[in-house]
PDB file of C-alpha atoms in Angstrom:
ATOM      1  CA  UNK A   1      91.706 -28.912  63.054  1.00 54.00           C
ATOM      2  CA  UNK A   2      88.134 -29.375  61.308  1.00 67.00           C
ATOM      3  CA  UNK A   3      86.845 -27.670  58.520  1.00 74.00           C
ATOM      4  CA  UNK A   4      84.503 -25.788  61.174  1.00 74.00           C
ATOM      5  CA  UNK A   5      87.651 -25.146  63.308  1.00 74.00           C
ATOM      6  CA  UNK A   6      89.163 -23.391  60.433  1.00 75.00           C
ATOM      7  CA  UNK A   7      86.620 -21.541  59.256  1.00 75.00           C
ATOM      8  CA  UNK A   8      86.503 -19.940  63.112  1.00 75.00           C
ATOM      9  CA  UNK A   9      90.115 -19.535  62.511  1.00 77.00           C
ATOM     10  CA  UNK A  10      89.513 -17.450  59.137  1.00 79.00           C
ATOM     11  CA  UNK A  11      87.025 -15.403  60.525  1.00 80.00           C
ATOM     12  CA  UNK A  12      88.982 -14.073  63.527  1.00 78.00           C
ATOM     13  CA  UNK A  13      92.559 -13.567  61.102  1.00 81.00           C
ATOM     14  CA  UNK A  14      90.631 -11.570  58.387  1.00 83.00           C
ATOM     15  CA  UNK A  15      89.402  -9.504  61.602  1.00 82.00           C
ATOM     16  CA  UNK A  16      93.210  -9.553  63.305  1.00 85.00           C
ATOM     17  CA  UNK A  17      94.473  -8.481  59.600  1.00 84.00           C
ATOM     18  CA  UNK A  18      91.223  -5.398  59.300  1.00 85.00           C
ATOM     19  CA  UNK A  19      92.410  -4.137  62.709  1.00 85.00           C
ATOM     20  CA  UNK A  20      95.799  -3.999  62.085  1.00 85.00           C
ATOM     21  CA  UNK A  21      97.793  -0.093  62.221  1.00 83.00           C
ATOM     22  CA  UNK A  22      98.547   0.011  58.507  1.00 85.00           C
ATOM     23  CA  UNK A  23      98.583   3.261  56.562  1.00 87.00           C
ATOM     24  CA  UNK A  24      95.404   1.655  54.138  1.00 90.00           C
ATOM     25  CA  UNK A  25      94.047   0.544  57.709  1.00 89.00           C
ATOM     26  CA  UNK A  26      93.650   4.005  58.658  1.00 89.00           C
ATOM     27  CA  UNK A  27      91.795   5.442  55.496  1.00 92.00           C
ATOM     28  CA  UNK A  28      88.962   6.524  55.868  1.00 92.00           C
ATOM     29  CA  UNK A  29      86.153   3.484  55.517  1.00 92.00           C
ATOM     30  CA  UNK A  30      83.447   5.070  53.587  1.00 93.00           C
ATOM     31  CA  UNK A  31      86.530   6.077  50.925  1.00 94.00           C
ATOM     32  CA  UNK A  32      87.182   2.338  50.606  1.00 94.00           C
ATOM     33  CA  UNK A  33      84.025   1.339  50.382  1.00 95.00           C
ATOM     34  CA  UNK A  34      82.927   3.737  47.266  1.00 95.00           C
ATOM     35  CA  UNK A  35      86.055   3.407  45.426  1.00 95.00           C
ATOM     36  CA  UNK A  36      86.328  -0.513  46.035  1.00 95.00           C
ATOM     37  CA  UNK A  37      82.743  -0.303  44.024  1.00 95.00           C
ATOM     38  CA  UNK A  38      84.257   2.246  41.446  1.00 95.00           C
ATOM     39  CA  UNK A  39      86.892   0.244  40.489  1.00 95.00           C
ATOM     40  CA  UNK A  40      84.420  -3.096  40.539  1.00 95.00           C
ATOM     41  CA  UNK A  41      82.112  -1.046  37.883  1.00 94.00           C
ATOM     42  CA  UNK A  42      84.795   0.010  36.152  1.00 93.00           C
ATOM     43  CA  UNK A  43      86.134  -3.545  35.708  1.00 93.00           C
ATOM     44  CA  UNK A  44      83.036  -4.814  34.521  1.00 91.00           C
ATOM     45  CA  UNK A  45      81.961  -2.144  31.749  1.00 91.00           C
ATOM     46  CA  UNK A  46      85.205  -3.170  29.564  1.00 90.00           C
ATOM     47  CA  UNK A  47      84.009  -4.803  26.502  1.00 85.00           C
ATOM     48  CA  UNK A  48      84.478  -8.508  26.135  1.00 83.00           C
ATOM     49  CA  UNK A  49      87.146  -8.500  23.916  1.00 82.00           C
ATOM     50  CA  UNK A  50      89.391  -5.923  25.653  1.00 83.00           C
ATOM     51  CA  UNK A  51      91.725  -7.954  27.233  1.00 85.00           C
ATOM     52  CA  UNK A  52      94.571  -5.301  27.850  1.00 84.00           C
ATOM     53  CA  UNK A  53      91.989  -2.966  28.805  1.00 87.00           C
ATOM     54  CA  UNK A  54      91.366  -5.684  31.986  1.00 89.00           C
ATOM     55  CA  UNK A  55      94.329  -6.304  32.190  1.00 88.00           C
ATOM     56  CA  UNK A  56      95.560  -2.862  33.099  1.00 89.00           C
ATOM     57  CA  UNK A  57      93.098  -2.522  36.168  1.00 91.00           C
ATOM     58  CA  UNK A  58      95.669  -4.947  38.415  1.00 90.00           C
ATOM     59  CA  UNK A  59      97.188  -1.974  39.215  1.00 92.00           C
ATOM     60  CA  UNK A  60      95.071  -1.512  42.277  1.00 94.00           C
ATOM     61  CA  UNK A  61      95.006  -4.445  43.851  1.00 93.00           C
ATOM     62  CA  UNK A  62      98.204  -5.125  43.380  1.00 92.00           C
ATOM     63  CA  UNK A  63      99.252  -1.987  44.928  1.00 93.00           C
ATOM     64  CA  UNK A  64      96.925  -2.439  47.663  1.00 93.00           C
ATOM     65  CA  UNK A  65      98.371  -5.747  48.335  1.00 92.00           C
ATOM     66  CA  UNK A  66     101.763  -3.903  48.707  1.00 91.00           C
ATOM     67  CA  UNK A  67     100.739  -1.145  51.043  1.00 89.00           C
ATOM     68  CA  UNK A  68      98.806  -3.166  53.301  1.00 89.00           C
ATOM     69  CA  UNK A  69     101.372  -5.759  53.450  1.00 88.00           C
ATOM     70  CA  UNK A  70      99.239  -8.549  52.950  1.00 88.00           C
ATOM     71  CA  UNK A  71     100.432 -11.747  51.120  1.00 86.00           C
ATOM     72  CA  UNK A  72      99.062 -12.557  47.831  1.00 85.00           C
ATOM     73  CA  UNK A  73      99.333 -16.026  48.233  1.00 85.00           C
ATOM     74  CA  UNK A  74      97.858 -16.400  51.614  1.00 84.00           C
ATOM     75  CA  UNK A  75      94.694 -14.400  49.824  1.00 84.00           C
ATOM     76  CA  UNK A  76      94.612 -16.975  47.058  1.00 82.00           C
ATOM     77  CA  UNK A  77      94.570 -19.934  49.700  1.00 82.00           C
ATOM     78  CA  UNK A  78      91.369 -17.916  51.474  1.00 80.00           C
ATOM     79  CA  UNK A  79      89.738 -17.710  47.750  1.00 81.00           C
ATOM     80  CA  UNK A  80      90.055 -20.900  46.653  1.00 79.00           C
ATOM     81  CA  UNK A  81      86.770 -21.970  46.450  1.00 77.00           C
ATOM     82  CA  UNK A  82      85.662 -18.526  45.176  1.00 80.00           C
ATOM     83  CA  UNK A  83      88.166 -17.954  42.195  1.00 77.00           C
ATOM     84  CA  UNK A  84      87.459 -21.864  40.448  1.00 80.00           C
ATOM     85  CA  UNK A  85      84.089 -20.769  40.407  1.00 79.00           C
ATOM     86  CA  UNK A  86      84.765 -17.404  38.730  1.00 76.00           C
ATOM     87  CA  UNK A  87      87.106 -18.885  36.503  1.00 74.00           C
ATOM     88  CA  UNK A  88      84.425 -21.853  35.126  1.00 77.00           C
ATOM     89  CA  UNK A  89      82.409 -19.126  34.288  1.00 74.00           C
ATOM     90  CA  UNK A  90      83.315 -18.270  30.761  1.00 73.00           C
ATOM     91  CA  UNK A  91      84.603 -21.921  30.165  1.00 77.00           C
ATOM     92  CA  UNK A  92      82.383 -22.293  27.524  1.00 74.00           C
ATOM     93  CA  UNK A  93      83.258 -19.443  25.520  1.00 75.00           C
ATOM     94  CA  UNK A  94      85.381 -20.929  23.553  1.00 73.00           C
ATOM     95  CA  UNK A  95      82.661 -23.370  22.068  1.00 75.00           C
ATOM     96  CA  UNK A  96      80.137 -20.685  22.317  1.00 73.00           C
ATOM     97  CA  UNK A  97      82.004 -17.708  20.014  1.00 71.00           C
ATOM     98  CA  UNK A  98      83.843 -19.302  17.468  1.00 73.00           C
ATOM     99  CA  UNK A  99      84.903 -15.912  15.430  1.00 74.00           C
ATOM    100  CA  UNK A 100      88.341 -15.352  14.425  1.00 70.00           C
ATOM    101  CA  UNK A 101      89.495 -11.550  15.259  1.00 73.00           C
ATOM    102  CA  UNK A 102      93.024  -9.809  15.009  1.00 66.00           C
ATOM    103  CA  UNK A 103      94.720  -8.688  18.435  1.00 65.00           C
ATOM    104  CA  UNK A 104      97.609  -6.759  17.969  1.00 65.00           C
ATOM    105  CA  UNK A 105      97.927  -8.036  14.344  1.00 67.00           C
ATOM    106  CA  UNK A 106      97.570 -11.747  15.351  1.00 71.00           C
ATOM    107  CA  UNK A 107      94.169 -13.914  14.723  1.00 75.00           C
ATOM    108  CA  UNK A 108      92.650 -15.335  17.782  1.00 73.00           C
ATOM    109  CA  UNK A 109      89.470 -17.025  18.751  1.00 74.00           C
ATOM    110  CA  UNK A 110      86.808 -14.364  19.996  1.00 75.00           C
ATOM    111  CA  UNK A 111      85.539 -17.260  22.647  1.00 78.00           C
ATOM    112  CA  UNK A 112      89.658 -17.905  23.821  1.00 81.00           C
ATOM    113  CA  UNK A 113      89.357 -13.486  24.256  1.00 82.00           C
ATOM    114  CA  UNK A 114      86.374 -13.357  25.968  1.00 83.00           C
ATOM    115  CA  UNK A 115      86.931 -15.748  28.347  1.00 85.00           C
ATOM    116  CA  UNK A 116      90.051 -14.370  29.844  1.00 85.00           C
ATOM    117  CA  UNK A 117      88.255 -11.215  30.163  1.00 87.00           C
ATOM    118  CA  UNK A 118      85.723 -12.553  31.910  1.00 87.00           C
ATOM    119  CA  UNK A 119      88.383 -14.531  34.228  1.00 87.00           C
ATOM    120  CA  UNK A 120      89.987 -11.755  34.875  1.00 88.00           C
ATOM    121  CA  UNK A 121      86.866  -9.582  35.175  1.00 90.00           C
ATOM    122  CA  UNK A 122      85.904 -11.506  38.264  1.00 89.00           C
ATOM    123  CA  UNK A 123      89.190 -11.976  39.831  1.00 89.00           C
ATOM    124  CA  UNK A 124      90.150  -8.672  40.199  1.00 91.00           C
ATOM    125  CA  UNK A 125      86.374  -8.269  41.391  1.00 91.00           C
ATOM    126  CA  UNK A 126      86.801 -10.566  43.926  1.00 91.00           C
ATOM    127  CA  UNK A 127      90.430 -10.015  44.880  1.00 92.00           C
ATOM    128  CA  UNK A 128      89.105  -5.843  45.176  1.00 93.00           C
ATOM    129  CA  UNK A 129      86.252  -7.080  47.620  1.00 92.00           C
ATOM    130  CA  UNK A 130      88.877  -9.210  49.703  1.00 92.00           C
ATOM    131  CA  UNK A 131      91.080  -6.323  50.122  1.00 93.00           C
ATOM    132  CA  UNK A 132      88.293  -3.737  51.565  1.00 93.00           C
ATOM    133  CA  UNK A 133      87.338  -6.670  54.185  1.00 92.00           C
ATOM    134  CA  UNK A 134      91.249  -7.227  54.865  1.00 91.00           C
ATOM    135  CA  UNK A 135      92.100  -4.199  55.497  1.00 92.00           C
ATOM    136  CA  UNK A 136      88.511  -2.184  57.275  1.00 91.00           C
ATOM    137  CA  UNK A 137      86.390  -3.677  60.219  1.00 88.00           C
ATOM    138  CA  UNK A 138      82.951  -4.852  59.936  1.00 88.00           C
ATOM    139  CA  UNK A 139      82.491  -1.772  62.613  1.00 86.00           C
ATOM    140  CA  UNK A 140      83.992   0.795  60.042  1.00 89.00           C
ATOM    141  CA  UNK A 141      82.114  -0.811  57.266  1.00 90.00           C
ATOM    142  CA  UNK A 142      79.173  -0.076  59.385  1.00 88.00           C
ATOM    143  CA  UNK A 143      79.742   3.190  60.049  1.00 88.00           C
ATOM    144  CA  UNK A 144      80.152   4.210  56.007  1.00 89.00           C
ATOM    145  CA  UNK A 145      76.657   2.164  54.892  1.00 90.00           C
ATOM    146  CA  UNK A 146      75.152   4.945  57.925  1.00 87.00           C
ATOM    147  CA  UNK A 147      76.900   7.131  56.364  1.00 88.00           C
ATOM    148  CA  UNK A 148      75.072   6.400  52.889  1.00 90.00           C
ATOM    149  CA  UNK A 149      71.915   6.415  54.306  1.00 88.00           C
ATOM    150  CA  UNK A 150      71.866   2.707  54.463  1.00 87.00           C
ATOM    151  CA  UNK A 151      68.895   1.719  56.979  1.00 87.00           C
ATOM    152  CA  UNK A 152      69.970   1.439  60.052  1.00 83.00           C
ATOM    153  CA  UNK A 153      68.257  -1.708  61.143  1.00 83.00           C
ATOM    154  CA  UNK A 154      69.832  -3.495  57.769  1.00 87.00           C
ATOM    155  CA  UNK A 155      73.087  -2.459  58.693  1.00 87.00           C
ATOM    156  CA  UNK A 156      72.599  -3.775  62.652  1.00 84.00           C
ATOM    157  CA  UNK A 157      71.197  -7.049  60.689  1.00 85.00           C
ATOM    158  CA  UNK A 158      74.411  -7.700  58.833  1.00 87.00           C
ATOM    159  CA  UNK A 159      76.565  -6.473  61.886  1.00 85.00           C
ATOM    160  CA  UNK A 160      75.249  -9.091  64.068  1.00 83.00           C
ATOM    161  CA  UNK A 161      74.993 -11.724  61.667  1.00 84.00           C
ATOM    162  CA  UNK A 162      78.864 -11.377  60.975  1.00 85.00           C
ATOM    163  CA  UNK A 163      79.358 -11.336  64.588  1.00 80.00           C
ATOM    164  CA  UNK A 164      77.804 -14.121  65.508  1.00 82.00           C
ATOM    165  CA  UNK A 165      77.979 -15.947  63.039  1.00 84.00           C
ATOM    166  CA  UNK A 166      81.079 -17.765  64.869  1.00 81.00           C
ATOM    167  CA  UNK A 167      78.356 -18.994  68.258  1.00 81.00           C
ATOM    168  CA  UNK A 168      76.567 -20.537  65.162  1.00 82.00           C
ATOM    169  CA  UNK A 169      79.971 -22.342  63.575  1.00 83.00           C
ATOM    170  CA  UNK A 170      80.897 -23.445  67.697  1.00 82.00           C
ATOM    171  CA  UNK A 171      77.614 -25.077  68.289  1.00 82.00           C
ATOM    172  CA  UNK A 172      77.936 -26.837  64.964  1.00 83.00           C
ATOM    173  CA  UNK A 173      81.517 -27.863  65.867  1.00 82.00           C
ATOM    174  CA  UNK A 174      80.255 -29.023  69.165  1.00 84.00           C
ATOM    175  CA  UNK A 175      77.321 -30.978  67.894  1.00 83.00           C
ATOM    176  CA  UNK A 176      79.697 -32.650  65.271  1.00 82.00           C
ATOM    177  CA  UNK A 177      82.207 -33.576  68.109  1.00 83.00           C
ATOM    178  CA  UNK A 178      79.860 -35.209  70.415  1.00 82.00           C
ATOM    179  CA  UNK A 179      77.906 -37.181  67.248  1.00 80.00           C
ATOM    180  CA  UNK A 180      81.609 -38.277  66.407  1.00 81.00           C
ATOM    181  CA  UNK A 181      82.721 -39.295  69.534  1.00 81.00           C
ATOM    182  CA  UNK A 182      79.403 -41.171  69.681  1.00 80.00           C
ATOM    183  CA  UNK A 183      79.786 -43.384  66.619  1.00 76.00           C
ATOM    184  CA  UNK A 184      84.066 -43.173  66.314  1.00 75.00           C
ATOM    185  CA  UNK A 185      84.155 -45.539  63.683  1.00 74.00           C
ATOM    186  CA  UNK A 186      81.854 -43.897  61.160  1.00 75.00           C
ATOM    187  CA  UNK A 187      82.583 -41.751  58.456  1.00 76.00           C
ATOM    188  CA  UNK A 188      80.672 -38.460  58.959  1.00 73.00           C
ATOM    189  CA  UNK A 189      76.931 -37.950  59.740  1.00 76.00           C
ATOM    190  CA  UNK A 190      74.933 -40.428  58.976  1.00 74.00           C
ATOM    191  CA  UNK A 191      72.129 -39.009  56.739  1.00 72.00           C
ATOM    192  CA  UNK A 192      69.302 -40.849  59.674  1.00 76.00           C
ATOM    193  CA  UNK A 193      70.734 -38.529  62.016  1.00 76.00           C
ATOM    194  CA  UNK A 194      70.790 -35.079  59.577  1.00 78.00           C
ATOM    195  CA  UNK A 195      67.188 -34.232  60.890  1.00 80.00           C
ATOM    196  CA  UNK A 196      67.435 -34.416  64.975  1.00 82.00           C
ATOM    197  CA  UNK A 197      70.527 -32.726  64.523  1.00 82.00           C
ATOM    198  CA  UNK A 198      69.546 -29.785  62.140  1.00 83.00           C
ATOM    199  CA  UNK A 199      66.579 -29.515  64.924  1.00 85.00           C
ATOM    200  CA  UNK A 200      69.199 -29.870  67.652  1.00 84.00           C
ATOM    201  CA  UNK A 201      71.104 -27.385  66.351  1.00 83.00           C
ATOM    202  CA  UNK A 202      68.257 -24.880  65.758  1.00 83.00           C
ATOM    203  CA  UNK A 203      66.832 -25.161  69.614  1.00 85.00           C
ATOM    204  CA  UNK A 204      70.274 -24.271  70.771  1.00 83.00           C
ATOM    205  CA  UNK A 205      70.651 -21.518  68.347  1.00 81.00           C
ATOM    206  CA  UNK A 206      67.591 -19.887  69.533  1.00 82.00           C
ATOM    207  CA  UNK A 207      68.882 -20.537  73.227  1.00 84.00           C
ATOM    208  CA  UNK A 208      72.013 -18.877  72.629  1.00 82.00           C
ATOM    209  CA  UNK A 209      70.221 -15.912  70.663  1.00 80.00           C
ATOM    210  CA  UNK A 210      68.164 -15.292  73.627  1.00 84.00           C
ATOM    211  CA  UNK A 211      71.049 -15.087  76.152  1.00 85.00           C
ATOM    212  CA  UNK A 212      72.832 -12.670  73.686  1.00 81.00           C
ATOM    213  CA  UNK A 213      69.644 -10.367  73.435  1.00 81.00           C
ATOM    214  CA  UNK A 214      69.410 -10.786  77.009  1.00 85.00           C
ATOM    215  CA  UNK A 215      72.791  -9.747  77.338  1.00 84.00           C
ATOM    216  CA  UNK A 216      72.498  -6.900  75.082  1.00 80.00           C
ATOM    217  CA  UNK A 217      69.644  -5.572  76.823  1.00 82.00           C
ATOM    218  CA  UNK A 218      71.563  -5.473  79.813  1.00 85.00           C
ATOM    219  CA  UNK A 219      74.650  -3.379  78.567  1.00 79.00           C
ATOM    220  CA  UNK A 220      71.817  -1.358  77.340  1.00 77.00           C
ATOM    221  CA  UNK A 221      70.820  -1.844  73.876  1.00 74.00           C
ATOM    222  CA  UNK A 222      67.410   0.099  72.610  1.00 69.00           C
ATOM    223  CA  UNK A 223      67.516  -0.981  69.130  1.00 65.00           C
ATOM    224  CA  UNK A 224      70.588   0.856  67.707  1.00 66.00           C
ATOM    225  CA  UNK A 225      73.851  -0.088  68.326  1.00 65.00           C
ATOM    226  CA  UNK A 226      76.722   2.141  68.107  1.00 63.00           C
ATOM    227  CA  UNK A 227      79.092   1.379  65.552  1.00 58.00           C
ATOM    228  CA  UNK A 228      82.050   3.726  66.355  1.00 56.00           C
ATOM    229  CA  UNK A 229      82.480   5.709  69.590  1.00 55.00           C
ATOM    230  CA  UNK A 230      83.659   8.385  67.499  1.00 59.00           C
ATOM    231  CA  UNK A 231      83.201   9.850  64.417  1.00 73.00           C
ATOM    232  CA  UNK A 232      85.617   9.594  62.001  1.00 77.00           C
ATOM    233  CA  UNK A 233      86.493  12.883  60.203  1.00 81.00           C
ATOM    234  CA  UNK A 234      87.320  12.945  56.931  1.00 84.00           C
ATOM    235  CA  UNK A 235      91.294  13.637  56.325  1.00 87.00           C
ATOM    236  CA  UNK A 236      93.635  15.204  53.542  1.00 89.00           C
ATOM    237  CA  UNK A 237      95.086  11.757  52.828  1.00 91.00           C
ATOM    238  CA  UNK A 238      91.762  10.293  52.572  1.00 91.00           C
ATOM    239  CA  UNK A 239      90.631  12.558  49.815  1.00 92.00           C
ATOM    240  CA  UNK A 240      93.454  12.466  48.111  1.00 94.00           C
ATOM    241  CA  UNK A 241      93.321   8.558  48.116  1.00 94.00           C
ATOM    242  CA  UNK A 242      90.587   8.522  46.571  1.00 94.00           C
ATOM    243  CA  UNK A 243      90.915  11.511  43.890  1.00 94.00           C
ATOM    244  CA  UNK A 244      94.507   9.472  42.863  1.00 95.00           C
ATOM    245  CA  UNK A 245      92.872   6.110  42.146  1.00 94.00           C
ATOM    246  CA  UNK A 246      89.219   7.628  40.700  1.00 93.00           C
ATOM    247  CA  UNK A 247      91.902   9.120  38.284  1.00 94.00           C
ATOM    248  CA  UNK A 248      93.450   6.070  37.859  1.00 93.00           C
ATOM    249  CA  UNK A 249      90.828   4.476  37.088  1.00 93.00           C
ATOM    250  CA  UNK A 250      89.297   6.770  34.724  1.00 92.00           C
ATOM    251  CA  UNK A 251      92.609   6.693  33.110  1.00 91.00           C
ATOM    252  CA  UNK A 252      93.196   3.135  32.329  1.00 90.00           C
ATOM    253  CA  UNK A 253      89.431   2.942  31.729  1.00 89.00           C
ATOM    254  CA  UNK A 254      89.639   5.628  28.724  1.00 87.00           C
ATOM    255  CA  UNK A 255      92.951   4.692  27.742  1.00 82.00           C
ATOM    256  CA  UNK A 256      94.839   1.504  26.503  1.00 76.00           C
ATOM    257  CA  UNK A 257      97.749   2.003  28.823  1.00 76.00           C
ATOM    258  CA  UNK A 258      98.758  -1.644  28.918  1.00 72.00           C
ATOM    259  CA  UNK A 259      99.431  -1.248  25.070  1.00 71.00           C
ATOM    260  CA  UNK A 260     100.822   2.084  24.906  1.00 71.00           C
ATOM    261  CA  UNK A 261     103.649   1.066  27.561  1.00 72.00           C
ATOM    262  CA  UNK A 262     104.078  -1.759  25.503  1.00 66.00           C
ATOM    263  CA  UNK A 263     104.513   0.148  22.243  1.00 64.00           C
ATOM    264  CA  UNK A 264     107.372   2.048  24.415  1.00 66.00           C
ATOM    265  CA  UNK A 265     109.301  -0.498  25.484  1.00 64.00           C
ATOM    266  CA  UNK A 266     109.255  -1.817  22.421  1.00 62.00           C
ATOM    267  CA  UNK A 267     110.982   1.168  20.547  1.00 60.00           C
TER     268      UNK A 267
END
């Protein structure tokens, strides 16, 4: 399979995994949404040196990870050019802040301290944003920005861009295939060739785009598309999903909770 190939194959598993009939599946999308960017502020606003502090907010993703059955490791393959990135970050730190300060009675480097917080700061960031797209539907995530108010013709703009997205990836993958099959003992595109085919690419691009606005036109789009047939009502569970983890958060935010368990299990 070629990197194309697989990056079809992504798109259409993190949209098998969104649809699936789990219980985080079903809550309601706008309360994932806002409390997916709760927890993301309140990640960031720790101070740079509060490592336990950071280190305490795992507690929602990894109980995410649980109830929507989704494998960690599987995520981490699907990140793995995201999280290096995050993680080079604060590499410099260490050479940047070269103060000495006591954690929990023991003197570290301030760079070493705030570099894992800023690891960890984007990890969890990251890993939070991964969950709300593994386990809602572009549709449903659709539905809650028009539910904030979100202009309607950004929200059809990013709808259709994630949809077809994929014609653009299977014209690339076809164009690829035939230049290979062309020139089989060459090792990719030779750079001669990266113009015609970039314009290659873009004529059929703007072919397909026509026969899919054609197409639209003809199931009757004005403009607007509909992102759920229904509307989803708001439920008990729903609320009470998101009053749990806003306290959760507020907790562990206010609260060293990390080092008071610690200084329990310690007695």
């Amino acid at each position: 399979m070629s990197k194309i190939s697989g990056a079809i194959h992504e798109i259409h598993h993190m949209d098998t995994l969104s649809s699936r009939d789990q219980w985080v599946n079903q809550i309601h999308p706008l309360v994932k949404f806002v409390l997916t960017l709760v927890y993301i502020s309140a990640v960031v606003s720790f101070h740079k040196y509060d490592v336990a502090g950071v280190a305490g907010m795992a507690v929602y993703p990894a109980a995410v990870f649980i109830l929507a059955d989704l494998s960690f490791l599987d995520s981490l393959k699907r990140l793995r050019l995201v999280l290096p990135l995050v993680c080079f970050v604060g590499i410099l730190n260490p050479f940047l802040d070269n103060n000495v300060i006591l954690f929990q009675g023991i003197p570290v480097s301030a760079g070493i301290l705030s570099m894992a917080t800023l690891v960890m700061k984007g990890i969890f960031s990251v890993l939070a944003s991964y969950l709300l797209i593994a386990t809602t539907s572009v549709e449903k995530l659709c539905y809650a920005f028009c539910l904030l108010h979100i202009p309607r013709a950004a929200v059809t703009q990013f709808l259709l861009t994630y949809r077809y997205i994929t014609v653009l990836l299977g014209e690339v993958d076809r164009i690829t295939q035939a230049y290979m099959l062309r020139a089989p003992q060459q090792k990719g595109i030779h750079f001669k060739a990266w113009g015609s085919l970039a314009g290659l690419l873009l004529l059929r691009s703007m072919d397909r785009a026509n026969e899919v606005y054609e197409s639209m036109l003809l199931r009757g789009f004005q403009g607007d598309y509909q992102y759920m047939r229904e509307r989803i009502s708001f439920r008990f569970w729903d609320i009470l999903y998101f009053v749990f983890w806003a306290a959760v958060f507020i907790l562990f935010r206010l609260y060293p909770i990390v080092l008071l368990a610690g200084a329990v299990f310690q007695r």
